[in-house]
XYZ file of C-alpha atoms in Angstrom:
521
model
C 9.406 -18.545 33.892
C 12.356 -21.665 33.717
C 10.463 -25.217 33.697
C 11.417 -28.816 33.384
C 12.045 -29.942 29.832
C 8.594 -29.491 27.764
C 7.324 -31.922 25.171
C 8.083 -30.362 21.212
C 4.044 -30.682 20.229
C 4.080 -27.664 17.712
C 6.890 -28.462 15.933
C 9.350 -25.809 17.001
C 12.630 -27.565 16.721
C 12.440 -28.705 13.403
C 11.281 -24.468 12.708
C 14.527 -23.754 14.866
C 16.333 -26.192 12.337
C 14.923 -24.584 8.996
C 15.661 -21.081 9.982
C 19.251 -22.164 11.148
C 18.437 -21.330 14.599
C 20.337 -24.559 16.620
C 23.331 -24.397 18.989
C 24.392 -21.060 20.734
C 24.252 -18.260 17.907
C 26.590 -15.381 17.380
C 24.639 -12.004 18.561
C 25.894 -9.916 15.814
C 26.134 -9.997 11.784
C 26.370 -7.607 9.222
C 24.455 -9.075 6.653
C 25.447 -12.573 5.292
C 28.755 -12.366 7.560
C 27.929 -13.472 11.341
C 30.993 -12.069 13.828
C 32.097 -14.289 16.570
C 30.427 -11.786 19.773
C 32.078 -12.893 22.784
C 29.574 -11.200 25.758
C 27.272 -13.335 27.793
C 25.033 -16.028 26.767
C 21.501 -14.647 26.156
C 18.898 -17.522 27.189
C 15.311 -17.051 25.197
C 12.106 -19.144 27.173
C 9.410 -19.166 25.722
C 6.242 -17.634 27.742
C 3.706 -19.950 26.260
C 4.905 -23.168 28.059
C 8.448 -21.797 30.064
C 11.136 -23.845 27.241
C 14.348 -23.107 27.054
C 14.245 -22.079 23.203
C 17.705 -20.751 22.324
C 20.976 -18.988 23.136
C 22.605 -16.180 21.946
C 26.141 -15.053 22.557
C 25.959 -11.380 23.017
C 27.944 -8.495 21.275
C 30.422 -6.549 23.358
C 31.794 -2.528 22.556
C 34.071 -3.989 20.427
C 31.473 -6.105 18.657
C 29.626 -3.246 18.210
C 32.320 -1.283 16.698
C 32.945 -3.953 14.529
C 29.664 -3.364 13.080
C 29.350 -0.079 12.563
C 32.620 0.315 10.882
C 31.134 -2.036 8.317
C 28.247 -0.457 8.029
C 29.896 3.486 7.793
C 32.476 1.030 4.927
C 28.818 0.199 3.126
C 27.050 3.692 2.663
C 29.122 4.998 0.390
C 28.856 2.548 -1.949
C 25.005 1.737 -1.289
C 23.972 5.121 -1.736
C 24.907 5.278 -4.986
C 22.883 2.062 -6.334
C 19.634 3.561 -8.617
C 17.010 3.718 -6.270
C 15.058 0.706 -8.275
C 18.105 -0.983 -8.049
C 17.970 -1.089 -4.075
C 14.245 -1.386 -4.609
C 14.878 -4.845 -5.999
C 16.241 -5.960 -3.678
C 14.003 -5.187 -1.283
C 11.348 -6.636 -3.367
C 13.590 -10.220 -3.261
C 13.677 -9.657 0.613
C 9.592 -9.446 0.517
C 9.533 -13.391 -1.535
C 12.308 -14.516 0.917
C 9.507 -13.869 3.460
C 6.826 -15.425 2.065
C 8.648 -18.363 1.913
C 9.294 -18.360 5.469
C 5.883 -16.906 6.460
C 4.761 -19.943 8.560
C 7.977 -20.882 10.280
C 8.650 -16.969 10.718
C 4.983 -16.646 11.991
C 4.876 -19.818 14.475
C 8.136 -18.565 16.072
C 7.521 -14.940 16.798
C 4.172 -16.799 18.157
C 5.859 -18.942 20.280
C 8.742 -16.812 21.644
C 6.396 -13.962 21.979
C 3.375 -15.157 23.139
C 1.004 -13.733 20.348
C -1.796 -16.260 18.812
C -0.139 -17.728 15.728
C -2.605 -16.126 13.726
C -1.262 -12.610 15.045
C 2.266 -14.465 14.265
C 1.537 -14.712 10.554
C -0.199 -11.339 10.239
C 3.476 -9.448 11.973
C 5.433 -11.707 9.039
C 2.660 -10.495 6.486
C 3.008 -6.694 7.531
C 7.291 -7.528 6.997
C 5.487 -8.643 3.146
C 3.195 -5.444 2.813
C 5.924 -2.517 3.420
C 8.312 -4.550 1.052
C 5.936 -4.020 -1.386
C 5.668 -0.713 -0.633
C 8.749 -0.180 -0.894
C 9.899 -1.082 -4.225
C 7.095 0.929 -5.238
C 8.396 3.833 -3.294
C 11.648 3.234 -4.649
C 10.541 4.693 -7.848
C 8.633 7.922 -6.209
C 11.452 9.385 -4.007
C 10.173 12.860 -4.975
C 11.481 16.848 -5.012
C 9.466 19.402 -5.513
C 9.746 22.225 -8.033
C 9.282 26.224 -6.884
C 9.384 29.151 -9.116
C 12.114 31.764 -8.155
C 11.491 35.354 -7.554
C 14.707 35.964 -9.759
C 14.639 35.772 -13.824
C 16.458 32.925 -15.316
C 16.538 30.849 -11.846
C 15.234 27.596 -10.992
C 14.109 26.313 -7.281
C 13.858 22.815 -6.729
C 14.058 20.580 -3.992
C 15.523 17.036 -3.018
C 16.298 14.131 -1.111
C 19.462 12.034 -0.073
C 20.369 9.444 1.760
C 21.017 10.232 5.514
C 23.668 7.134 6.225
C 23.514 5.192 9.269
C 19.993 4.045 10.312
C 19.984 2.552 13.748
C 16.748 0.532 14.640
C 15.682 -0.027 18.332
C 12.833 -2.427 18.355
C 10.457 -4.047 21.213
C 9.432 -7.377 22.137
C 5.604 -6.904 21.373
C 6.308 -6.382 17.635
C 9.730 -8.135 17.297
C 10.291 -7.826 13.931
C 7.669 -6.199 11.810
C 8.935 -2.907 13.401
C 12.179 -3.767 12.124
C 10.923 -4.308 8.938
C 8.955 -0.902 8.756
C 11.939 1.215 9.251
C 14.766 -0.866 7.238
C 12.685 -1.307 4.075
C 12.083 2.568 3.711
C 15.742 2.941 4.765
C 17.294 0.529 2.716
C 15.352 1.842 -0.433
C 16.318 5.521 0.614
C 19.940 4.527 0.275
C 20.307 4.064 3.806
C 21.971 1.375 5.715
C 20.445 -0.361 9.034
C 21.752 -1.397 11.937
C 19.489 -3.248 14.415
C 19.174 -3.494 17.963
C 16.537 -6.108 18.688
C 14.223 -6.457 22.478
C 16.568 -9.153 24.193
C 13.216 -10.281 24.604
C 13.071 -11.817 21.691
C 16.418 -12.257 20.496
C 15.596 -15.561 18.098
C 12.835 -14.276 15.844
C 15.574 -10.995 14.955
C 18.082 -13.536 14.164
C 15.714 -15.779 12.079
C 15.160 -12.703 9.862
C 19.081 -12.172 9.706
C 19.307 -15.361 8.510
C 16.223 -15.350 5.844
C 17.605 -11.904 4.230
C 21.352 -12.706 3.681
C 21.256 -14.863 1.091
C 19.388 -12.339 -1.145
C 22.051 -9.656 -0.188
C 24.683 -12.172 -1.002
C 22.907 -13.175 -4.008
C 22.915 -9.178 -5.114
C 26.382 -8.268 -4.081
C 24.441 -5.984 -1.510
C 28.174 -4.608 0.447
C 28.416 -5.968 3.514
C 26.779 -4.016 6.559
C 23.955 -2.686 4.353
C 21.610 -4.571 6.980
C 23.406 -5.781 10.388
C 21.912 -7.194 13.796
C 23.993 -6.563 17.219
C 22.067 -8.560 20.250
C 22.979 -6.501 23.634
C 20.999 -5.146 26.466
C 20.125 -1.442 26.879
C 24.523 -0.595 26.590
C 24.119 -1.142 23.003
C 20.896 1.044 23.122
C 23.021 3.578 24.404
C 25.809 3.343 22.073
C 23.499 3.539 19.117
C 22.214 7.233 20.719
C 25.470 8.318 21.346
C 27.280 7.375 18.265
C 27.716 10.597 16.004
C 27.766 8.199 13.196
C 24.160 7.451 13.638
C 22.063 10.360 11.989
C 19.177 8.756 13.069
C 17.979 6.477 15.782
C 14.456 5.002 15.287
C 13.301 3.254 18.988
C 10.360 1.744 19.571
C 9.240 1.380 22.763
C 8.420 2.619 26.702
C 8.195 6.882 26.574
C 11.111 6.106 29.914
C 13.386 4.491 27.402
C 12.371 6.773 24.289
C 13.265 10.116 26.695
C 16.580 8.579 27.267
C 16.947 8.312 23.292
C 16.088 11.226 23.052
C 18.206 13.490 25.430
C 21.339 11.219 24.119
C 20.625 11.468 20.331
C 19.682 15.259 20.821
C 22.837 16.234 23.114
C 24.789 15.158 19.577
C 22.134 17.251 17.480
C 21.287 13.399 15.758
C 17.509 12.656 14.562
C 15.460 10.423 17.123
C 12.453 8.986 15.293
C 10.005 7.883 18.540
C 7.172 5.374 18.523
C 6.505 5.060 22.497
C 3.765 4.192 25.051
C -0.207 4.588 24.109
C -2.984 5.287 26.182
C -5.823 4.395 23.737
C -9.511 5.007 24.136
C -12.566 4.454 22.376
C -15.403 6.531 22.377
C -19.092 4.565 22.817
C -21.998 7.061 21.585
C -25.600 5.768 21.614
C -25.348 6.198 18.648
C -22.973 3.287 17.888
C -23.383 -0.516 16.456
C -22.631 -2.076 19.784
C -22.339 -5.489 17.936
C -19.553 -3.779 16.048
C -18.034 -2.236 19.272
C -17.983 -5.303 21.043
C -16.160 -7.177 18.917
C -13.216 -4.088 18.746
C -13.163 -3.834 22.230
C -12.687 -7.145 22.896
C -9.985 -7.157 19.732
C -8.267 -4.543 21.052
C -7.853 -4.781 24.812
C -7.527 -8.773 25.002
C -5.377 -9.006 21.292
C -1.751 -9.967 22.158
C -2.616 -9.456 25.807
C -2.786 -6.115 25.840
C 0.870 -5.982 25.020
C 0.423 -3.586 22.040
C 1.506 0.121 21.813
C -2.361 0.421 20.030
C -3.815 -1.997 22.542
C -7.717 -0.064 24.056
C -6.547 0.501 27.769
C -10.114 2.903 28.114
C -13.407 2.608 27.069
C -15.633 5.928 27.206
C -19.038 5.087 28.004
C -22.456 7.224 27.556
C -23.892 6.909 30.697
C -27.424 5.776 28.620
C -25.467 2.420 26.918
C -23.193 1.643 30.141
C -25.037 -0.596 31.717
C -25.780 -2.385 28.777
C -22.297 -1.667 27.431
C -20.612 -2.988 30.807
C -23.070 -6.038 31.088
C -22.169 -7.298 27.163
C -17.727 -6.995 27.881
C -18.432 -9.432 30.700
C -20.404 -12.105 28.816
C -17.910 -11.684 25.945
C -15.021 -11.698 28.111
C -16.650 -15.077 29.881
C -15.743 -16.389 26.154
C -12.591 -15.812 26.156
C -9.980 -19.083 25.902
C -6.354 -18.302 27.785
C -3.795 -20.465 26.820
C -0.801 -21.887 24.456
C -1.033 -19.361 21.342
C 0.236 -22.387 18.888
C -2.810 -24.360 19.849
C -6.321 -23.878 18.427
C -8.995 -21.883 19.519
C -6.974 -20.101 21.746
C -7.611 -15.892 21.515
C -5.198 -14.989 24.177
C -1.865 -16.202 25.236
C 0.195 -15.294 28.281
C 2.156 -12.118 29.050
C 6.016 -11.583 27.581
C 7.125 -12.319 30.951
C 7.002 -12.606 34.671
C 8.544 -9.152 34.955
C 5.105 -8.469 32.998
C 2.583 -10.429 35.044
C 3.715 -8.550 38.273
C 3.197 -5.266 36.498
C 0.149 -6.607 35.709
C -0.777 -7.626 39.457
C 0.606 -4.107 40.983
C -1.546 -2.097 38.923
C -4.713 -3.928 39.898
C -3.860 -3.457 43.199
C -3.741 0.462 42.370
C -7.126 0.448 40.586
C -8.115 -0.793 44.248
C -6.076 1.488 46.172
C -6.748 4.636 43.970
C -10.917 4.008 44.002
C -11.464 1.516 40.817
C -13.585 -1.179 41.152
C -12.138 -4.880 39.363
C -15.685 -6.235 37.802
C -14.007 -8.770 35.547
C -10.527 -10.953 36.006
C -7.621 -9.686 38.018
C -6.304 -12.709 38.322
C -2.808 -14.658 37.592
C -3.907 -18.041 36.145
C -1.671 -21.273 37.440
C -1.865 -25.024 37.193
C 0.084 -27.167 34.618
C -1.613 -25.686 31.499
C -0.219 -22.348 32.759
C 3.280 -23.522 34.088
C 5.243 -20.901 32.949
C 3.396 -18.267 34.816
C 2.844 -15.871 32.221
C -0.943 -16.684 32.209
C -3.074 -13.981 33.628
C -7.061 -13.712 33.445
C -7.997 -10.134 31.078
C -9.931 -7.587 33.448
C -11.816 -4.764 32.976
C -12.371 -2.676 36.172
C -14.174 0.959 36.816
C -12.201 3.944 37.405
C -12.067 7.282 36.624
C -10.243 8.891 33.937
C -7.890 11.267 36.738
C -6.601 7.765 38.687
C -3.104 7.747 38.320
C -3.108 3.843 37.484
C -5.602 5.114 34.493
C -3.012 8.355 33.458
C -0.165 5.182 32.852
C 0.330 2.776 30.209
C 0.216 -0.566 31.715
C 1.497 -2.985 29.087
C -1.239 -5.738 30.157
C -4.926 -6.810 29.702
C -6.741 -4.134 31.753
C -9.782 -2.482 30.005
C -10.801 0.752 31.854
C -14.597 1.995 31.957
C -14.878 5.686 31.949
C -18.669 7.485 32.076
C -19.286 10.650 30.043
C -22.538 12.897 29.161
C -21.281 14.574 26.191
C -19.560 14.199 23.670
C -17.548 17.573 24.480
C -16.570 15.779 27.924
C -15.934 12.351 25.866
C -13.437 14.053 24.317
C -11.849 15.900 26.625
C -11.483 12.682 28.368
C -9.882 10.585 25.305
C -7.708 13.621 25.163
C -6.993 13.841 29.118
C -3.885 11.909 29.065
C -0.139 12.288 28.551
C 0.102 9.851 25.145
C -1.491 10.538 22.231
C -1.077 7.577 19.941
C -4.460 5.709 19.004
C -7.772 6.810 19.233
C -11.027 5.905 17.876
C -15.010 6.668 17.926
C -18.362 4.425 17.230
C -21.415 6.352 16.361
C -23.046 6.586 13.123
C -24.051 9.678 13.783
C -21.877 12.368 11.297
C -22.076 14.985 13.775
C -20.245 13.454 16.523
C -17.730 11.446 14.319
C -16.842 14.919 12.670
C -16.426 16.208 15.937
C -14.026 13.827 16.820
C -11.962 14.210 13.447
C -11.977 17.913 13.473
C -9.634 20.193 15.215
C -11.189 20.499 18.367
C -11.269 16.526 18.572
C -8.845 13.404 19.411
C -5.555 14.878 19.548
C -3.637 11.268 18.814
C -2.140 10.505 15.655
C -4.142 7.937 15.000
C -7.833 8.723 14.586
C -10.702 6.396 13.947
C -14.141 5.911 13.393
C -16.300 2.470 13.393
C -12.998 0.693 13.696
C -10.698 -0.299 16.783
C -7.871 1.277 18.398
C -5.860 -1.315 17.235
C -4.632 -2.798 13.240
C -3.216 0.205 11.679
C -2.431 -0.640 7.794
C 1.539 0.041 6.623
C -0.359 2.162 3.852
C -0.685 5.296 6.681
C 1.751 6.973 8.780
C 1.834 5.784 11.940
C 2.812 7.337 15.482
C 1.552 9.351 17.603
C 2.141 12.503 19.643
C 2.813 14.221 23.305
C 4.362 11.701 25.360
C 4.251 9.140 22.234
C 7.339 10.801 20.538
C 5.906 12.243 17.663
C 7.722 10.003 14.924
C 5.933 8.364 11.512
C 6.618 5.006 10.438
C 5.796 3.006 7.538
C 3.170 4.273 4.883
C 2.526 7.680 3.583
C 6.007 10.143 3.295
C 7.242 8.618 6.356
C 10.302 7.829 3.856
C 11.320 11.221 4.195
C 12.910 10.380 7.913
C 15.584 8.584 6.798
C 16.329 11.461 4.201
C 18.189 14.358 3.760
C 15.861 17.551 2.049
C 18.336 19.799 -0.309
C 17.134 23.220 -1.934
C 18.900 24.072 -5.354
C 19.113 26.917 -6.839
C 20.128 27.156 -10.670
C 20.806 30.198 -12.317
C 20.714 29.961 -16.050
C 20.900 33.779 -17.181
C 24.216 35.898 -17.624
C 23.445 37.746 -14.723
C 23.660 37.594 -11.051
C 20.284 39.161 -9.805
C 19.859 39.046 -5.889
C 17.006 37.589 -3.473
C 14.860 40.024 -1.936
C 16.346 42.977 -5.125
C 19.311 43.590 -3.329
C 21.578 45.935 -5.156
C 25.605 45.056 -4.658
C 27.524 47.222 -7.400
C 30.871 46.602 -7.447
C 31.460 48.709 -10.475
C 33.774 47.570 -13.481
């Protein structure tokens, strides 16, 4: 992906200066204080044009220890701040993100490869979760219960956990950190963030943006830290007894390793892993809406979302019509530098991702499938980074091994069905369980899809696609997706410990279950 000098046609140099990303950057920070890291230099190249964006010096085990010590020192003070006061800090972080929305959104687009509008949308997600967390800071509620014993009162309350480790993926390089950290911070936790080594600069930029807010409010050093490195940093977080919760986003393979390491020390893991998401298309669907949803779901972010639409389960009576509509729509997709106007699909993250794409195309053919559109890697000066591919449509059977696997690329599988029960069985017939959708104006079909015998995914939508989750709802999935829930609803409880309290305000000591224990006078 490395190329010769590339002309800066999008003002990236100015943005890097604005976000404080010039020179070789230290790969660890405990808030406003940067740690002089001594590990190998990590170079970040844009998949858009192959240009070198910047360099970060990675952290070593010793520097990881410095970050952890700062976090552990900060927690005893931070947890005593009233939650609304912590919420005020998060509110100001949201305001800082608003100020830098455009440059940060453009950097997300350039370093990761998603369209500029999607980059702006990701920063907006960060702003939205800040707003959500501010309101939450006054609603960390408990629960009162009636006791079976006279003159007794019972209730539950929630307390901060401690140090929360956050391992994020390249496809949403900043939003997922905000989902976790803003909630954790208002809950009274401190955060240590290990971003993807494929997108280090956006992570450093976030730390630079929030550092003045932390300083202005005299937030203890170590409340929000970042540490950049390879998988070894993730292993340190997963095995560290000082980290009661590790929130990890990425592949199922990675998540299983985190779960084992955290589970061995009886810690908690919050896992957001692979998706193999399907849309069921019934004869009662609005076809125009469905085509738009499928297109955005399958091609947006070049198929590199965990909620990407990977399977389209189509009723046999409308199969040929839908296939023709999709082929026509796919021919209109513009592919190129995502910072250019009118581009709908940018590059894959790197050439390794391209290799996974081409391998998948080969396996589709070997296992009996048929590629009916796409399947090529693009070349030429416009695609010099080597990361651009043509979005692909293939006819397959659900049981093919390649279909059961999540390929992080713009490959859409078409699958035919006869009955709604068969369609739901096909939808559920993969190891993953993140997002799902049905397009139908028949209430009998949609209610069956949403019932206890319907979709087995953490997200089930009607007449919208599989991607585009709002922060107000809990986000996550079942089976090999990991079972975690982040963002809205009551996901905040993941970042706290529950405590049951019983108070005796009487003058005798009755025991539960009517037990008698009389020791006499």
